[in-house]
mmCIF file of C-alpha atoms in Angstrom:
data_model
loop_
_atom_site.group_PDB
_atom_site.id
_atom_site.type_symbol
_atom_site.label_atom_id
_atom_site.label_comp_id
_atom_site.label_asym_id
_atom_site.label_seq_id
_atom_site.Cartn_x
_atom_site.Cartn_y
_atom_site.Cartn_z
ATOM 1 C CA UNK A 1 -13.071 -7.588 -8.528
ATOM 2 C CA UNK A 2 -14.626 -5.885 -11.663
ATOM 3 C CA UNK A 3 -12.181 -3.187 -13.553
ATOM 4 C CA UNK A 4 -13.593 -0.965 -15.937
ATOM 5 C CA UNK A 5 -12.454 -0.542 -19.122
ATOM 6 C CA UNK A 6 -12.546 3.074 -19.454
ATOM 7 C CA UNK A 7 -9.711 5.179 -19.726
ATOM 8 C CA UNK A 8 -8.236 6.091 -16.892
ATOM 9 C CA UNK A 9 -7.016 9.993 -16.027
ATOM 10 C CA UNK A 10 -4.250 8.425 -14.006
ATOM 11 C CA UNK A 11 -3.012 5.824 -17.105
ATOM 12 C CA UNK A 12 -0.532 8.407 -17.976
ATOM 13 C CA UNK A 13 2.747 7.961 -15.528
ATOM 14 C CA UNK A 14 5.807 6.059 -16.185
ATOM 15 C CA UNK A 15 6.637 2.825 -15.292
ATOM 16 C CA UNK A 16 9.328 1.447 -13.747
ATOM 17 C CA UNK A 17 11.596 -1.808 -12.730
ATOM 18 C CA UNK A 18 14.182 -3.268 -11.385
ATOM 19 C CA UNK A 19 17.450 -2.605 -13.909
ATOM 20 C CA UNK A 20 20.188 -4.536 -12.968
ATOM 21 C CA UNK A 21 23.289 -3.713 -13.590
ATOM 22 C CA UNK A 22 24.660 -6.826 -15.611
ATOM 23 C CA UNK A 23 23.472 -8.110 -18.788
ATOM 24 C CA UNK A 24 23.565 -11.732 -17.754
ATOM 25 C CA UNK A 25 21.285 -10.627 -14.668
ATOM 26 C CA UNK A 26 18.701 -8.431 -16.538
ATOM 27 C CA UNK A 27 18.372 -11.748 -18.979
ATOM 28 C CA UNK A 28 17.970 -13.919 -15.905
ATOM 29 C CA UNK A 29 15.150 -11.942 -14.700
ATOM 30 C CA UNK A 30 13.622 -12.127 -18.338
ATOM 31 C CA UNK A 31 13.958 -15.946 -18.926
ATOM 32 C CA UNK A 32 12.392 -16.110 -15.668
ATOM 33 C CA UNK A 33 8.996 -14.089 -16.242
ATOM 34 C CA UNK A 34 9.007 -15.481 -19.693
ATOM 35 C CA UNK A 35 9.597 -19.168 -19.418
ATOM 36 C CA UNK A 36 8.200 -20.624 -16.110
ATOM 37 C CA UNK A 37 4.543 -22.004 -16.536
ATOM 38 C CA UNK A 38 3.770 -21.170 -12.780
ATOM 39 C CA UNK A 39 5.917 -18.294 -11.153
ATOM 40 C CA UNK A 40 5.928 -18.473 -7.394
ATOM 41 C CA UNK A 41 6.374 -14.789 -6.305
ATOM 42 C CA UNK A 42 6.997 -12.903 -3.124
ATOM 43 C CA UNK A 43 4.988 -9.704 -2.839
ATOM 44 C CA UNK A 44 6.132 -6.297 -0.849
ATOM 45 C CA UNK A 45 3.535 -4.368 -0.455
ATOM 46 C CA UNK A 46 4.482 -0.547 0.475
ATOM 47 C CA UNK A 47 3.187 2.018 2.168
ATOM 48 C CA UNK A 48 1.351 5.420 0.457
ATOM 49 C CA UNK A 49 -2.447 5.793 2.269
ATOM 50 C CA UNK A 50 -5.088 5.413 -0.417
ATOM 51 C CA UNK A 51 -2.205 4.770 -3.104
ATOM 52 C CA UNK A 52 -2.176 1.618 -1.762
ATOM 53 C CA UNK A 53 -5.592 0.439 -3.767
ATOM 54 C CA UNK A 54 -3.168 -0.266 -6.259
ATOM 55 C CA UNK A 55 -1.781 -2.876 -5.191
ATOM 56 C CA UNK A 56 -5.146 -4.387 -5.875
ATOM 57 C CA UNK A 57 -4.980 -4.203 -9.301
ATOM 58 C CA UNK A 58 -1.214 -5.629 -9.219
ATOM 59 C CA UNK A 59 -2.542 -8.339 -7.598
ATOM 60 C CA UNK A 60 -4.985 -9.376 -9.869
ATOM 61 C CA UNK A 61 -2.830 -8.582 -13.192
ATOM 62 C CA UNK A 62 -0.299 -11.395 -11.232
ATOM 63 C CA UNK A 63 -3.487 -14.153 -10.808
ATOM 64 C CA UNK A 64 -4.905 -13.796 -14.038
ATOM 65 C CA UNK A 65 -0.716 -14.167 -15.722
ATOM 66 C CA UNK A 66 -0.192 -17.546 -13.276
ATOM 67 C CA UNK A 67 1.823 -15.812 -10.924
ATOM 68 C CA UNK A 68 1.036 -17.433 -7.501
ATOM 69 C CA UNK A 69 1.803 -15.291 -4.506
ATOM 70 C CA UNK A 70 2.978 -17.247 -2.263
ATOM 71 C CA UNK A 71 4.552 -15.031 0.213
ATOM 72 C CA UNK A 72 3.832 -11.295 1.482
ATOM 73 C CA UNK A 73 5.223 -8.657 3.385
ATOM 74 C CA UNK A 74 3.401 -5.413 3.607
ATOM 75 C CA UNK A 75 3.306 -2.182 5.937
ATOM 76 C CA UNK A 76 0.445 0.239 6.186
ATOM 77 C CA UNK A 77 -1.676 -0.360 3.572
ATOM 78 C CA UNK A 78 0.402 -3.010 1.986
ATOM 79 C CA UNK A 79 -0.272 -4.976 5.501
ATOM 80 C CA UNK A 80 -4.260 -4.273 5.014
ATOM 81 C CA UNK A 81 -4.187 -5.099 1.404
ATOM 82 C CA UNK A 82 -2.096 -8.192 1.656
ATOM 83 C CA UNK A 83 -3.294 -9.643 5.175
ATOM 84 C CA UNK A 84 -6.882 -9.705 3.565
ATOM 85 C CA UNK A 85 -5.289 -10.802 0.741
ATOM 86 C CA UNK A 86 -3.874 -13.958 2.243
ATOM 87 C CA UNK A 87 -6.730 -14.235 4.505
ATOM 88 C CA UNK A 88 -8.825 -14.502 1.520
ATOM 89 C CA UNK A 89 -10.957 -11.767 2.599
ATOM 90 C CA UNK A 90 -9.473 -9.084 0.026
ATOM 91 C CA UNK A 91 -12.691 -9.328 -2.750
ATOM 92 C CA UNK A 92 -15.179 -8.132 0.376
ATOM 93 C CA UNK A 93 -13.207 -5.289 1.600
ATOM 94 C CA UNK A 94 -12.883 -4.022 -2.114
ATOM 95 C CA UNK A 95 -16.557 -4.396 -2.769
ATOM 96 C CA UNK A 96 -17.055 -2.643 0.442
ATOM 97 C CA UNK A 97 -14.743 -0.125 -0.005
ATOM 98 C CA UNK A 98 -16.280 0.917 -3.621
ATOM 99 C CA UNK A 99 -20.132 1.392 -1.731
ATOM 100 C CA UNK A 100 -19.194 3.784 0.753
ATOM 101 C CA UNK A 101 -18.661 7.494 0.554
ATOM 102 C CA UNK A 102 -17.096 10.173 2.327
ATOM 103 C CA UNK A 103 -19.251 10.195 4.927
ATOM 104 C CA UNK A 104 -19.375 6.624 5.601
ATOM 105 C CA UNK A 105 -15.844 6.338 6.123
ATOM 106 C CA UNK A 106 -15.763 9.665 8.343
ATOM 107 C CA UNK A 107 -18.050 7.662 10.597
ATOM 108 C CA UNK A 108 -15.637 4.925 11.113
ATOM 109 C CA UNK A 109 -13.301 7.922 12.489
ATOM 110 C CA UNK A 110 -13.399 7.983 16.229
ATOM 111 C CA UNK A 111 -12.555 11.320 17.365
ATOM 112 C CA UNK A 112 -10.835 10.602 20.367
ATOM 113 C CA UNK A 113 -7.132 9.484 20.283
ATOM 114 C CA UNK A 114 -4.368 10.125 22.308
ATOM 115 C CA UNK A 115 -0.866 10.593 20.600
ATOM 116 C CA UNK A 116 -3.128 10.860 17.632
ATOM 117 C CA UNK A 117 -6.301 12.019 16.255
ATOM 118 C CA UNK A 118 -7.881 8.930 15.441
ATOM 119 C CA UNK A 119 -8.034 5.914 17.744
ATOM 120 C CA UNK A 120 -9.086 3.230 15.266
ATOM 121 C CA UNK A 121 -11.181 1.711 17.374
ATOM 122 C CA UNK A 122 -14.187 2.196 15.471
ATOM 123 C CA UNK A 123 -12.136 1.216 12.198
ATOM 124 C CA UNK A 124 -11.066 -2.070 13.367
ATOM 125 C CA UNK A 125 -14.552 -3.189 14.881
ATOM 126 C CA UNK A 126 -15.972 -2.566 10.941
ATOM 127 C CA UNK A 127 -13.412 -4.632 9.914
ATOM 128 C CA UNK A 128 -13.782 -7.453 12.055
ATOM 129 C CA UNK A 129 -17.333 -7.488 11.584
ATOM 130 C CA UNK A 130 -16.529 -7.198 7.631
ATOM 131 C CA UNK A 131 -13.761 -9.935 7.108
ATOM 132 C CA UNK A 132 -13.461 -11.337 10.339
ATOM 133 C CA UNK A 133 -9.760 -11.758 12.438
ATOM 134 C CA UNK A 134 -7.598 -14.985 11.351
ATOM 135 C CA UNK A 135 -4.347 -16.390 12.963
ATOM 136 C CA UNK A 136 -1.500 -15.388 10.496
ATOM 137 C CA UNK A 137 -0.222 -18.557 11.521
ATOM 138 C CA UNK A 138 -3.079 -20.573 10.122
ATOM 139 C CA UNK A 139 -3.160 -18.213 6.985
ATOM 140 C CA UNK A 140 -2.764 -20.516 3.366
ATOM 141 C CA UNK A 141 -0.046 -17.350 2.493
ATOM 142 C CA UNK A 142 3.085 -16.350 4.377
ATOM 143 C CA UNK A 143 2.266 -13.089 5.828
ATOM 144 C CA UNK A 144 4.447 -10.304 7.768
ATOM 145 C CA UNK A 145 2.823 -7.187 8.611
ATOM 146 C CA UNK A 146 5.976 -4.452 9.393
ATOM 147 C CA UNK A 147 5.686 -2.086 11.930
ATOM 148 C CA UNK A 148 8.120 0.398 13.705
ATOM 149 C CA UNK A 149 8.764 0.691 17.584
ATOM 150 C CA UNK A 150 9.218 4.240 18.063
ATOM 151 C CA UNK A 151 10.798 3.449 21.266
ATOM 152 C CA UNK A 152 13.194 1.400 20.759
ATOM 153 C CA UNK A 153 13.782 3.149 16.510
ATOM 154 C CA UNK A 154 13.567 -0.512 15.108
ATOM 155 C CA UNK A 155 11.249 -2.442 12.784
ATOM 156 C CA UNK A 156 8.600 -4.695 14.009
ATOM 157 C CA UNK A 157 7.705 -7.685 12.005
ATOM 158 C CA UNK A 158 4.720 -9.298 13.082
ATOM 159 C CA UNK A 159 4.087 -13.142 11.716
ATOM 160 C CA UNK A 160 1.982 -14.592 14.336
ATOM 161 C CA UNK A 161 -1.050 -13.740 16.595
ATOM 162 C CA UNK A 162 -4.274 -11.864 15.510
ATOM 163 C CA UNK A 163 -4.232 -10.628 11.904
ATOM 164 C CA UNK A 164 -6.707 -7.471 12.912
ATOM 165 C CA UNK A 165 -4.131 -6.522 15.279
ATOM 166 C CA UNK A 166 -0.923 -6.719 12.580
ATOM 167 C CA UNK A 167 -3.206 -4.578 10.844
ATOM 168 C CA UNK A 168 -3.737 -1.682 13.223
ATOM 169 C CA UNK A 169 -0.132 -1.758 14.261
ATOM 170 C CA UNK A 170 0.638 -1.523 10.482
ATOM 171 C CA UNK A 171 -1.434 1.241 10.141
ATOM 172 C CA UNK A 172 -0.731 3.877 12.448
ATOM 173 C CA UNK A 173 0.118 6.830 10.594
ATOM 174 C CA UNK A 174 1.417 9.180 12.867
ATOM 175 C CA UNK A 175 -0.766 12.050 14.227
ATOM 176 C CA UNK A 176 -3.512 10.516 12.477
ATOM 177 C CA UNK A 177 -3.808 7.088 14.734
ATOM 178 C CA UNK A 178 -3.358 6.634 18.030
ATOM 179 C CA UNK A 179 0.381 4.329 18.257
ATOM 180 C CA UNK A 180 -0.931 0.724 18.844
ATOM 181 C CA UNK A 181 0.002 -0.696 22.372
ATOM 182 C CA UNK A 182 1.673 -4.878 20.947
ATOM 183 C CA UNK A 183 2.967 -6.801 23.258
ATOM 184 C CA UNK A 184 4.098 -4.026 25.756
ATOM 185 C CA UNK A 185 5.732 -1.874 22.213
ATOM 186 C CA UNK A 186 4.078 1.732 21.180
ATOM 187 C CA UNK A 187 3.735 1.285 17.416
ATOM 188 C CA UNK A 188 3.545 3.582 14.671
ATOM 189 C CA UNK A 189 3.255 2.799 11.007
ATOM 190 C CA UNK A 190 6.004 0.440 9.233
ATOM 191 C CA UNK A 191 6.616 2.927 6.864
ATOM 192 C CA UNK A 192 8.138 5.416 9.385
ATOM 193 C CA UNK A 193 11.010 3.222 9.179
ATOM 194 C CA UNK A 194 10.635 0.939 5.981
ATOM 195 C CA UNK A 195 8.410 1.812 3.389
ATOM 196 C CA UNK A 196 8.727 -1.105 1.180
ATOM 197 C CA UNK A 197 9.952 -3.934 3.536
ATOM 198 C CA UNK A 198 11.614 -6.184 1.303
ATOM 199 C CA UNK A 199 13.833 -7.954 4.068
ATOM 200 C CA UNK A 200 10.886 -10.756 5.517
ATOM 201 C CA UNK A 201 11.052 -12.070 2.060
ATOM 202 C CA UNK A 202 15.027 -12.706 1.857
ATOM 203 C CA UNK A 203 14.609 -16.514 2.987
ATOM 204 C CA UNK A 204 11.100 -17.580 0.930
ATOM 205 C CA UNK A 205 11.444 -20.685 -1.211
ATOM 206 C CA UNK A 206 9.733 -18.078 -4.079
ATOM 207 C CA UNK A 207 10.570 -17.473 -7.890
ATOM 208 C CA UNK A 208 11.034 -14.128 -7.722
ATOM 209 C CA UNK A 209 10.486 -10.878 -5.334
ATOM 210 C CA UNK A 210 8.439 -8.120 -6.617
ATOM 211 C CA UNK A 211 8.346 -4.768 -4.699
ATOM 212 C CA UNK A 212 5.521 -2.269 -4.883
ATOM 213 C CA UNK A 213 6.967 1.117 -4.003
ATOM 214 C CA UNK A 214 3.955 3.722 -3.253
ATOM 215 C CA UNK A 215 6.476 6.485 -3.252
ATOM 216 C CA UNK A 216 7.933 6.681 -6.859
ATOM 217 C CA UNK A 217 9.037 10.514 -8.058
ATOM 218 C CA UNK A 218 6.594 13.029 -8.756
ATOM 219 C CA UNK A 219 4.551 12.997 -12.398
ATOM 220 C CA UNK A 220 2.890 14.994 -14.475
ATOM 221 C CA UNK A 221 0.790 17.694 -12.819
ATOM 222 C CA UNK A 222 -1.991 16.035 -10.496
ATOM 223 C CA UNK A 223 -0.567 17.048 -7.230
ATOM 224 C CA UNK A 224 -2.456 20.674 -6.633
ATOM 225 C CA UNK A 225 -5.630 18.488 -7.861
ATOM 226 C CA UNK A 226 -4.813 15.830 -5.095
ATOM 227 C CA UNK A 227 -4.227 18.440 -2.172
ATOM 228 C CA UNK A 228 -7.485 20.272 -3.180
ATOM 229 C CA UNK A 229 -9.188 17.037 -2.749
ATOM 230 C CA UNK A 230 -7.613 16.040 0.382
ATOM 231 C CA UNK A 231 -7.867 19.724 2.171
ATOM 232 C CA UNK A 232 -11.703 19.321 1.079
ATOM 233 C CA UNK A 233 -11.881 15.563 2.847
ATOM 234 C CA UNK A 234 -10.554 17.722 5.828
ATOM 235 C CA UNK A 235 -13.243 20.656 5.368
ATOM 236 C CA UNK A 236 -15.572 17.262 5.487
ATOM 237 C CA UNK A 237 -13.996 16.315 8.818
ATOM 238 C CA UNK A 238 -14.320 19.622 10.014
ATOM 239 C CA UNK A 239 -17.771 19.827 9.372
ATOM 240 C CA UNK A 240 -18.673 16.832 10.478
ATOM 241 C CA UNK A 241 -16.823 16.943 13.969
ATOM 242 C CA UNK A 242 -18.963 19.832 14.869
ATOM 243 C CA UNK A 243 -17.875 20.134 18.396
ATOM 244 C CA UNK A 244 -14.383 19.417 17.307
ATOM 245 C CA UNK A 245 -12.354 22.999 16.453
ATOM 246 C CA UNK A 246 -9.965 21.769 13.435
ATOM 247 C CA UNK A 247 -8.230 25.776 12.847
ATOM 248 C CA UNK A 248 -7.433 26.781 9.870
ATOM 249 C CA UNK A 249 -3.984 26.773 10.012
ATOM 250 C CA UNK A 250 -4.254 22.392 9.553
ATOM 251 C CA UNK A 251 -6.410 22.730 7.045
ATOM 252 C CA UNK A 252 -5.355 25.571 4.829
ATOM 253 C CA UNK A 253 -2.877 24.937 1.826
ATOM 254 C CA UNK A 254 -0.008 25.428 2.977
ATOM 255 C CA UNK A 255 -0.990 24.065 6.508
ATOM 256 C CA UNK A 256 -0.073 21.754 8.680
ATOM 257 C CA UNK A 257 -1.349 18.864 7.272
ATOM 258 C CA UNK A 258 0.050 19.783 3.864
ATOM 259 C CA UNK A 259 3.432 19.949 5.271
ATOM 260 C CA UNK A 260 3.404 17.016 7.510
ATOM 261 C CA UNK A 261 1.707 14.719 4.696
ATOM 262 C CA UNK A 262 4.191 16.428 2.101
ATOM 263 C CA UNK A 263 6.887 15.762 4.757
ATOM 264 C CA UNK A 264 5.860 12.002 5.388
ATOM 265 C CA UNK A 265 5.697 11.507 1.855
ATOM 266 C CA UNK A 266 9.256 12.587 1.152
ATOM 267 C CA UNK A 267 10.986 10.648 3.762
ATOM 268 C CA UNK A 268 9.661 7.415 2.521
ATOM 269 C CA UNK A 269 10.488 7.943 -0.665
ATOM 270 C CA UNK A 270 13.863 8.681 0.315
ATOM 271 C CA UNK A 271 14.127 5.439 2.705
ATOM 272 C CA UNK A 272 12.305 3.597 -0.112
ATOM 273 C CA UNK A 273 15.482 4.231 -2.775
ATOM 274 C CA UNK A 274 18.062 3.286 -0.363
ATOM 275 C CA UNK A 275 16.261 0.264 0.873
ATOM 276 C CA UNK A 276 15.727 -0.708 -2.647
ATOM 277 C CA UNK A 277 18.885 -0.123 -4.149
ATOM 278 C CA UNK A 278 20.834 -2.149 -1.632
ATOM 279 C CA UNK A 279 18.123 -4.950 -1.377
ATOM 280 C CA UNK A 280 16.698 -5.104 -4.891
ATOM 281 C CA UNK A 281 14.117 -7.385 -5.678
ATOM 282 C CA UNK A 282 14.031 -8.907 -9.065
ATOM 283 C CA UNK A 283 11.178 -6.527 -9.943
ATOM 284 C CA UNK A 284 10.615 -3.360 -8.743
ATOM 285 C CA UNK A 285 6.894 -1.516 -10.145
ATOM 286 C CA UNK A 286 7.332 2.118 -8.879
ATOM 287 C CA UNK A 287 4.102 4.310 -8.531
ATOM 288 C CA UNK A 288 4.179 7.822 -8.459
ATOM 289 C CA UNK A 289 3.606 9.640 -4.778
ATOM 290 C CA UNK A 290 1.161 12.065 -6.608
ATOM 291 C CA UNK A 291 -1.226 9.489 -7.820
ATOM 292 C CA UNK A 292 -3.952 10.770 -5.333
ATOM 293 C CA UNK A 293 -4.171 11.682 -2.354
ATOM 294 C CA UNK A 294 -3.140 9.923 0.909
ATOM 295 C CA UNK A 295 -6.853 9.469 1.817
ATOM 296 C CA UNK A 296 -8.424 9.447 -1.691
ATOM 297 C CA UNK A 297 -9.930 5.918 -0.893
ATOM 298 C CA UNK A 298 -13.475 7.143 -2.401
ATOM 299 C CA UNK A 299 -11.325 6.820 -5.886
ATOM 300 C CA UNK A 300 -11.174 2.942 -5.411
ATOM 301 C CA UNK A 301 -12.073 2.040 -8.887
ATOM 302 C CA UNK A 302 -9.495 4.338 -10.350
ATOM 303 C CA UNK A 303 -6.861 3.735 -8.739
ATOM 304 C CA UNK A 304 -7.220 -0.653 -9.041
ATOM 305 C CA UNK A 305 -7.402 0.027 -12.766
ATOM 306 C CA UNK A 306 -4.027 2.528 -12.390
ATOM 307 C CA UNK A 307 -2.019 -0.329 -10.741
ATOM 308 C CA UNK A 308 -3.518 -3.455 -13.053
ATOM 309 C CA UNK A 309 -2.278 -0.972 -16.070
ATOM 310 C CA UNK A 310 0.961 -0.265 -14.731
ATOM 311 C CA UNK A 311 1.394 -3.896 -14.216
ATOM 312 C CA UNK A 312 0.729 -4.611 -17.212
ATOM 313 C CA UNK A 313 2.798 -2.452 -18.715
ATOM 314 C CA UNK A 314 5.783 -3.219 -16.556
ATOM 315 C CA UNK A 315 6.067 -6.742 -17.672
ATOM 316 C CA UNK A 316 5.448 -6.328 -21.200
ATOM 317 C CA UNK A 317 8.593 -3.826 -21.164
ATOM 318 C CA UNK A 318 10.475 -6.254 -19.413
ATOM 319 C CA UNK A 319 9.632 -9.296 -21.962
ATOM 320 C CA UNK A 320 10.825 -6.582 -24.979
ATOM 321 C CA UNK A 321 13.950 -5.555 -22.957
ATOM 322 C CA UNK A 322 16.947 -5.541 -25.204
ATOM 323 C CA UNK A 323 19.826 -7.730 -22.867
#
């Protein structure tokens, strides 16, 4: 993966980590990303639509500083992300990613869901002709992909079986995606339920535990930019679905989809802080829930710089921490 070395427009947020509440335990953290030759980390991936290219950059700031990831748990895009990740598969997906535009990826939108817009269909086949499926069994990293069963209001976690299919359970935002029918369970996205699902990880054999929460407070001022972009990705739809009536009211800005993403978008950032604060990992890096937009995925290049920087930054604060 190539990162440019530009400035970025989105360099300019905060960063954040875990801040425990002893000195002996903020010191313990420290020692540990300072002293160990190899660190053996397990990765939580969160969920935040096209926020989620971050955690591409995160991931290669941890290779290239002898981190080895040995473990991950991911939901939504943290389960795309890190399932291609530990499939090996994550380098074509990006390179993908950056050569398609707009309409490209409204192509791979099937039109035709039920208890959603989108049936995924058309998404899935791409990627299975792009990467390929794998056993998550037979993966070389320990993978969990998170879902939630909106029947039965619990998590899923899914650690065996097709990878593809961990994936589009993942990933069913809802509204957007048709739930995913797994083993006899409707399932939306994990993050309905657990944005940043830390708990797979509580038994790995790993260094340290390092949570990547997509819904971090508010910065700066790029959310009216974001929503213009998105409501025009949705003018885009709408013009492309001809036959397809999308009213204004969805599209407008203060519309439906504005409310239900701003909605969405607020609840897991809510479930994300309590989740965190009474599992925290050793390392929390917090991204903002304005970075871009939820389907901003034509800002790939961006946004994997914006989450290598902030990783960067994160640790270097936590080697100068005062303890």
């Amino acid at each position: 993966m190539t990162l440019t070395n530009k400035p970025s427009s989105l360099n300019s947020a905060n960063t954040s980590f875990y801040n425990p509440v002893t000195r002996q335990s903020v010191l313990y953290v420290k020692n540990k990303v300072k002293n160990m030759k190899q660190k053996k980390v397990s990765l939580v991936l969160g969920s935040g639509g096209a926020r989620g290219l971050a955690h591409v950059g995160i991931i290669k700031w941890l290779e290239e500083h002898n981190y080895k990831i040995e473990s991950i748990s991911g939901c939504s895009i943290g389960a795309l992300i890190g399932g291609f990740y530990a499939a090996g598969k994550l380098d074509i997906y990006v390179e993908w990613l950056k050569k398609i535009d707009i309409l490209d990826m409204l192509k791979l939108l099937d039109f035709k869901g039920s208890g959603g817009l989108v049936s995924g269909d058309t998404l899935m086949a791409k990627m299975n002709k792009l990467v390929g499926d794998s056993l998550i069994e037979d993966l070389p990293i320990k993978f969990t992909a998170v879902a939630s069963d909106i029947d039965a209001e619990k998590e899923i976690w899914i650690n065996k079986g097709s990878l593809l299919h961990a994936i589009r359970a993942s990933i069913s935002l809802p509204l957007f995606f048709t739930p995913y029918l797994y083993n006899g369970k409707l399932l939306v996205d994990g993050g309905v339920l657990n944005p940043v699902p830390i708990a797979p990880t509580f038994h790995d054999a790993t260094d340290l535990t390092i949570a990547v929460n997509l819904g971090g407070l508010p910065v700066g001022d790029g959310v009216l930019k974001n929503i213009k972009q998105e409501l025009n990705f949705s003018a885009k739809i709408k013009n492309y679905m001809g036959k397809i009536a999308i009213p204004e009211s969805v599209v407008s800005e203060s519309g439906m989809y504005y409310v239900a993403n701003k909605s969405f978008d607020s609840m897991q950032g809510a479930i994300a802080r309590m989740k965190l604060s009474a599992y925290p990992p050793d390392i929390e890096l917090e991204i903002p829930r304005n970075l871009c937009g939820i389907f901003d995925f034509n800002r790939a290049d961006e946004i994997i710089e914006y989450g290598y920087n902030f990783c960067e930054k994160t640790f270097a604060e936590i080697e100068n921490k005062d303890v």
